[in-house]
Amino acid sequence: MEQDPNLSIEEKLSKVIEWWVRDLDNIVDENIHLNAMKEIPIETRVYFWNGVDILMKVINDFKIDYMVVSAGIGDIVKYSFEHLFKEIGLKPVDISLVSNFGIYDDNQRLCGFRWPLIHSFNKEDVLKNKYYKKFPN
């Protein structure tokens, strides 16, 4: 839908938000525990772009802070990077991560997502408003 030449930007935006809200609600309905989120990158074998491991080594060697902007599930993105660092033997430098992070209840069950919703059409606005956080915590 994002690439559909027959839709206006407004129509695309509406459809993207509708899709994301529905998708995130479905994820919340699964009653996922935080520990399960941590295991997803290991069990599903998250793949990064070719050369990301080399880039991370250079960033680590020169202690460069950087930002990752993802319209994905922030917790999974975070744990994917942590898993990558472990695999390539690096201690991560601070990463500013802009993404859709979960909200967890007292039992560490996913009960919602933080807003604003990050999607392909609002990344620049989110960055301007500094809706991001650093990890490791």
PDB file of C-alpha atoms in Angstrom:
ATOM      1  CA  MET A   1       0.000   0.000   0.000  1.00  0.00           C
ATOM      2  CA  GLU A   2       2.908   2.376   0.700  1.00  0.00           C
ATOM      3  CA  GLN A   3       4.076   2.043  -2.912  1.00  0.00           C
ATOM      4  CA  ASP A   4       0.655   1.990  -4.575  1.00  0.00           C
ATOM      5  CA  PRO A   5       0.684   4.729  -7.252  1.00  0.00           C
ATOM      6  CA  ASN A   6      -3.136   4.770  -7.309  1.00  0.00           C
ATOM      7  CA  LEU A   7      -3.437   6.021  -3.727  1.00  0.00           C
ATOM      8  CA  SER A   8      -2.884   9.572  -2.530  1.00  0.00           C
ATOM      9  CA  ILE A   9      -0.517  10.218   0.376  1.00  0.00           C
ATOM     10  CA  GLU A  10      -3.535  10.783   2.625  1.00  0.00           C
ATOM     11  CA  GLU A  11      -5.071   7.449   1.592  1.00  0.00           C
ATOM     12  CA  LYS A  12      -1.747   5.655   2.105  1.00  0.00           C
ATOM     13  CA  LEU A  13      -1.301   7.253   5.518  1.00  0.00           C
ATOM     14  CA  SER A  14      -4.800   6.247   6.578  1.00  0.00           C
ATOM     15  CA  LYS A  15      -4.287   2.655   5.407  1.00  0.00           C
ATOM     16  CA  VAL A  16      -0.830   2.385   7.016  1.00  0.00           C
ATOM     17  CA  ILE A  17      -2.132   3.608  10.373  1.00  0.00           C
ATOM     18  CA  GLU A  18      -5.184   1.337  10.162  1.00  0.00           C
ATOM     19  CA  TRP A  19      -2.976  -1.652   9.335  1.00  0.00           C
ATOM     20  CA  TRP A  20      -0.455  -0.923  12.106  1.00  0.00           C
ATOM     21  CA  VAL A  21      -3.085  -0.346  14.787  1.00  0.00           C
ATOM     22  CA  ARG A  22      -4.866  -3.579  13.851  1.00  0.00           C
ATOM     23  CA  ASP A  23      -1.569  -5.487  13.719  1.00  0.00           C
ATOM     24  CA  LEU A  24      -0.337  -4.153  17.062  1.00  0.00           C
ATOM     25  CA  ASP A  25      -3.714  -4.912  18.670  1.00  0.00           C
ATOM     26  CA  ASN A  26      -3.439  -8.494  17.384  1.00  0.00           C
ATOM     27  CA  ILE A  27       0.032  -8.789  18.876  1.00  0.00           C
ATOM     28  CA  VAL A  28      -1.234  -7.526  22.245  1.00  0.00           C
ATOM     29  CA  ASP A  29      -4.060 -10.086  22.085  1.00  0.00           C
ATOM     30  CA  GLU A  30      -1.424 -12.849  22.028  1.00  0.00           C
ATOM     31  CA  ASN A  31      -0.563 -12.086  25.694  1.00  0.00           C
ATOM     32  CA  ILE A  32       3.189 -12.216  24.992  1.00  0.00           C
ATOM     33  CA  HIS A  33       5.626 -12.284  27.896  1.00  0.00           C
ATOM     34  CA  LEU A  34       8.701 -10.027  27.788  1.00  0.00           C
ATOM     35  CA  ASN A  35      10.956 -13.101  27.875  1.00  0.00           C
ATOM     36  CA  ALA A  36       9.306 -14.329  24.676  1.00  0.00           C
ATOM     37  CA  MET A  37      10.165 -11.009  23.006  1.00  0.00           C
ATOM     38  CA  LYS A  38      13.787 -11.546  24.014  1.00  0.00           C
ATOM     39  CA  GLU A  39      13.768 -15.016  22.413  1.00  0.00           C
ATOM     40  CA  ILE A  40      12.228 -13.989  19.074  1.00  0.00           C
ATOM     41  CA  PRO A  41      15.530 -12.867  17.480  1.00  0.00           C
ATOM     42  CA  ILE A  42      17.172 -16.138  18.510  1.00  0.00           C
ATOM     43  CA  GLU A  43      14.345 -18.489  17.550  1.00  0.00           C
ATOM     44  CA  THR A  44      13.353 -16.804  14.288  1.00  0.00           C
ATOM     45  CA  ARG A  45      16.835 -15.850  13.150  1.00  0.00           C
ATOM     46  CA  VAL A  46      16.388 -12.140  12.421  1.00  0.00           C
ATOM     47  CA  TYR A  47      18.461 -11.092   9.434  1.00  0.00           C
ATOM     48  CA  PHE A  48      20.197  -7.756   9.071  1.00  0.00           C
ATOM     49  CA  TRP A  49      21.378  -6.096   5.880  1.00  0.00           C
ATOM     50  CA  ASN A  50      24.642  -7.499   4.528  1.00  0.00           C
ATOM     51  CA  GLY A  51      27.598  -5.815   6.190  1.00  0.00           C
ATOM     52  CA  VAL A  52      25.794  -4.677   9.351  1.00  0.00           C
ATOM     53  CA  ASP A  53      28.146  -6.805  11.458  1.00  0.00           C
ATOM     54  CA  ILE A  54      31.159  -5.008   9.943  1.00  0.00           C
ATOM     55  CA  LEU A  55      29.493  -1.625  10.434  1.00  0.00           C
ATOM     56  CA  MET A  56      28.792  -2.448  14.092  1.00  0.00           C
ATOM     57  CA  LYS A  57      32.446  -3.418  14.620  1.00  0.00           C
ATOM     58  CA  VAL A  58      33.640  -0.101  13.158  1.00  0.00           C
ATOM     59  CA  ILE A  59      31.103   1.862  15.205  1.00  0.00           C
ATOM     60  CA  ASN A  60      32.169  -0.040  18.299  1.00  0.00           C
ATOM     61  CA  ASP A  61      35.901   0.423  17.639  1.00  0.00           C
ATOM     62  CA  PHE A  62      35.488   4.178  17.271  1.00  0.00           C
ATOM     63  CA  LYS A  63      32.820   4.432  19.996  1.00  0.00           C
ATOM     64  CA  ILE A  64      30.391   6.203  17.695  1.00  0.00           C
ATOM     65  CA  ASP A  65      26.861   6.793  18.949  1.00  0.00           C
ATOM     66  CA  TYR A  66      24.207   6.134  16.343  1.00  0.00           C
ATOM     67  CA  MET A  67      20.479   6.009  15.823  1.00  0.00           C
ATOM     68  CA  VAL A  68      18.322   3.247  14.406  1.00  0.00           C
ATOM     69  CA  VAL A  69      14.905   4.234  13.070  1.00  0.00           C
ATOM     70  CA  SER A  70      12.512   1.325  12.638  1.00  0.00           C
ATOM     71  CA  ALA A  71       8.777   1.110  12.148  1.00  0.00           C
ATOM     72  CA  GLY A  72       9.000  -2.405  13.571  1.00  0.00           C
ATOM     73  CA  ILE A  73       8.455  -3.708  17.098  1.00  0.00           C
ATOM     74  CA  GLY A  74      11.042  -1.839  19.174  1.00  0.00           C
ATOM     75  CA  ASP A  75      11.589  -4.603  21.706  1.00  0.00           C
ATOM     76  CA  ILE A  76      12.363  -7.118  18.964  1.00  0.00           C
ATOM     77  CA  VAL A  77      14.651  -4.642  17.189  1.00  0.00           C
ATOM     78  CA  LYS A  78      16.487  -3.967  20.458  1.00  0.00           C
ATOM     79  CA  TYR A  79      16.922  -7.659  21.288  1.00  0.00           C
ATOM     80  CA  SER A  80      17.952  -8.387  17.698  1.00  0.00           C
ATOM     81  CA  PHE A  81      20.796  -5.903  17.995  1.00  0.00           C
ATOM     82  CA  GLU A  82      21.769  -7.295  21.399  1.00  0.00           C
ATOM     83  CA  HIS A  83      21.846 -10.790  19.898  1.00  0.00           C
ATOM     84  CA  LEU A  84      23.933  -9.568  16.955  1.00  0.00           C
ATOM     85  CA  PHE A  85      26.430  -7.916  19.313  1.00  0.00           C
ATOM     86  CA  LYS A  86      26.728 -11.121  21.292  1.00  0.00           C
ATOM     87  CA  GLU A  87      27.211 -13.188  18.128  1.00  0.00           C
ATOM     88  CA  ILE A  88      30.045 -10.977  16.857  1.00  0.00           C
ATOM     89  CA  GLY A  89      31.614 -10.551  20.287  1.00  0.00           C
ATOM     90  CA  LEU A  90      30.934  -6.863  20.877  1.00  0.00           C
ATOM     91  CA  LYS A  91      29.817  -4.881  23.869  1.00  0.00           C
ATOM     92  CA  PRO A  92      27.304  -2.419  22.410  1.00  0.00           C
ATOM     93  CA  VAL A  93      27.769   1.324  22.502  1.00  0.00           C
ATOM     94  CA  ASP A  94      24.698   3.432  23.212  1.00  0.00           C
ATOM     95  CA  ILE A  95      22.085   3.180  20.495  1.00  0.00           C
ATOM     96  CA  SER A  96      19.265   5.644  20.115  1.00  0.00           C
ATOM     97  CA  LEU A  97      16.363   3.556  18.909  1.00  0.00           C
ATOM     98  CA  VAL A  98      13.212   5.019  17.384  1.00  0.00           C
ATOM     99  CA  SER A  99      10.596   2.296  17.158  1.00  0.00           C
ATOM    100  CA  ASN A 100       7.298   0.919  18.468  1.00  0.00           C
ATOM    101  CA  PHE A 101       8.057  -0.235  22.016  1.00  0.00           C
ATOM    102  CA  GLY A 102       5.719  -2.397  24.043  1.00  0.00           C
ATOM    103  CA  ILE A 103       4.148  -1.561  27.380  1.00  0.00           C
ATOM    104  CA  TYR A 104       4.238  -4.420  29.887  1.00  0.00           C
ATOM    105  CA  ASP A 105       2.088  -5.079  32.931  1.00  0.00           C
ATOM    106  CA  ASP A 106       3.341  -6.131  36.383  1.00  0.00           C
ATOM    107  CA  ASN A 107       3.574  -9.737  35.147  1.00  0.00           C
ATOM    108  CA  GLN A 108       5.722  -8.645  32.189  1.00  0.00           C
ATOM    109  CA  ARG A 109       2.919  -9.359  29.720  1.00  0.00           C
ATOM    110  CA  LEU A 110       2.556  -7.098  26.704  1.00  0.00           C
ATOM    111  CA  CYS A 111      -0.513  -4.903  27.232  1.00  0.00           C
ATOM    112  CA  GLY A 112      -0.046  -2.145  24.647  1.00  0.00           C
ATOM    113  CA  PHE A 113       2.398  -0.036  22.678  1.00  0.00           C
ATOM    114  CA  ARG A 114       3.828   3.385  23.320  1.00  0.00           C
ATOM    115  CA  TRP A 115       2.706   6.258  21.179  1.00  0.00           C
ATOM    116  CA  PRO A 116       3.245   7.896  18.832  1.00  0.00           C
ATOM    117  CA  LEU A 117       2.969   5.017  16.415  1.00  0.00           C
ATOM    118  CA  ILE A 118       6.118   4.892  14.264  1.00  0.00           C
ATOM    119  CA  HIS A 119       5.455   4.158  10.605  1.00  0.00           C
ATOM    120  CA  SER A 120       7.074   4.895   7.263  1.00  0.00           C
ATOM    121  CA  PHE A 121       5.268   8.209   6.835  1.00  0.00           C
ATOM    122  CA  ASN A 122       6.093   9.842  10.183  1.00  0.00           C
ATOM    123  CA  LYS A 123       9.704   8.935  10.959  1.00  0.00           C
ATOM    124  CA  GLU A 124      10.938  12.460  10.247  1.00  0.00           C
ATOM    125  CA  ASP A 125       8.278  14.047  12.486  1.00  0.00           C
ATOM    126  CA  VAL A 126       9.045  11.610  15.279  1.00  0.00           C
ATOM    127  CA  LEU A 127      12.735  12.458  15.058  1.00  0.00           C
ATOM    128  CA  LYS A 128      11.995  16.172  15.184  1.00  0.00           C
ATOM    129  CA  ASN A 129       9.984  15.615  18.370  1.00  0.00           C
ATOM    130  CA  LYS A 130      12.650  13.335  19.890  1.00  0.00           C
ATOM    131  CA  TYR A 131      10.400  10.370  20.676  1.00  0.00           C
ATOM    132  CA  TYR A 132      13.254   7.940  21.100  1.00  0.00           C
ATOM    133  CA  LYS A 133      15.266   6.257  23.807  1.00  0.00           C
ATOM    134  CA  LYS A 134      18.723   4.850  24.269  1.00  0.00           C
ATOM    135  CA  PHE A 135      19.669   1.337  25.270  1.00  0.00           C
ATOM    136  CA  PRO A 136      21.277  -0.569  26.907  1.00  0.00           C
ATOM    137  CA  ASN A 137      19.268   0.444  29.945  1.00  0.00           C
TER     138      ASN A 137
END
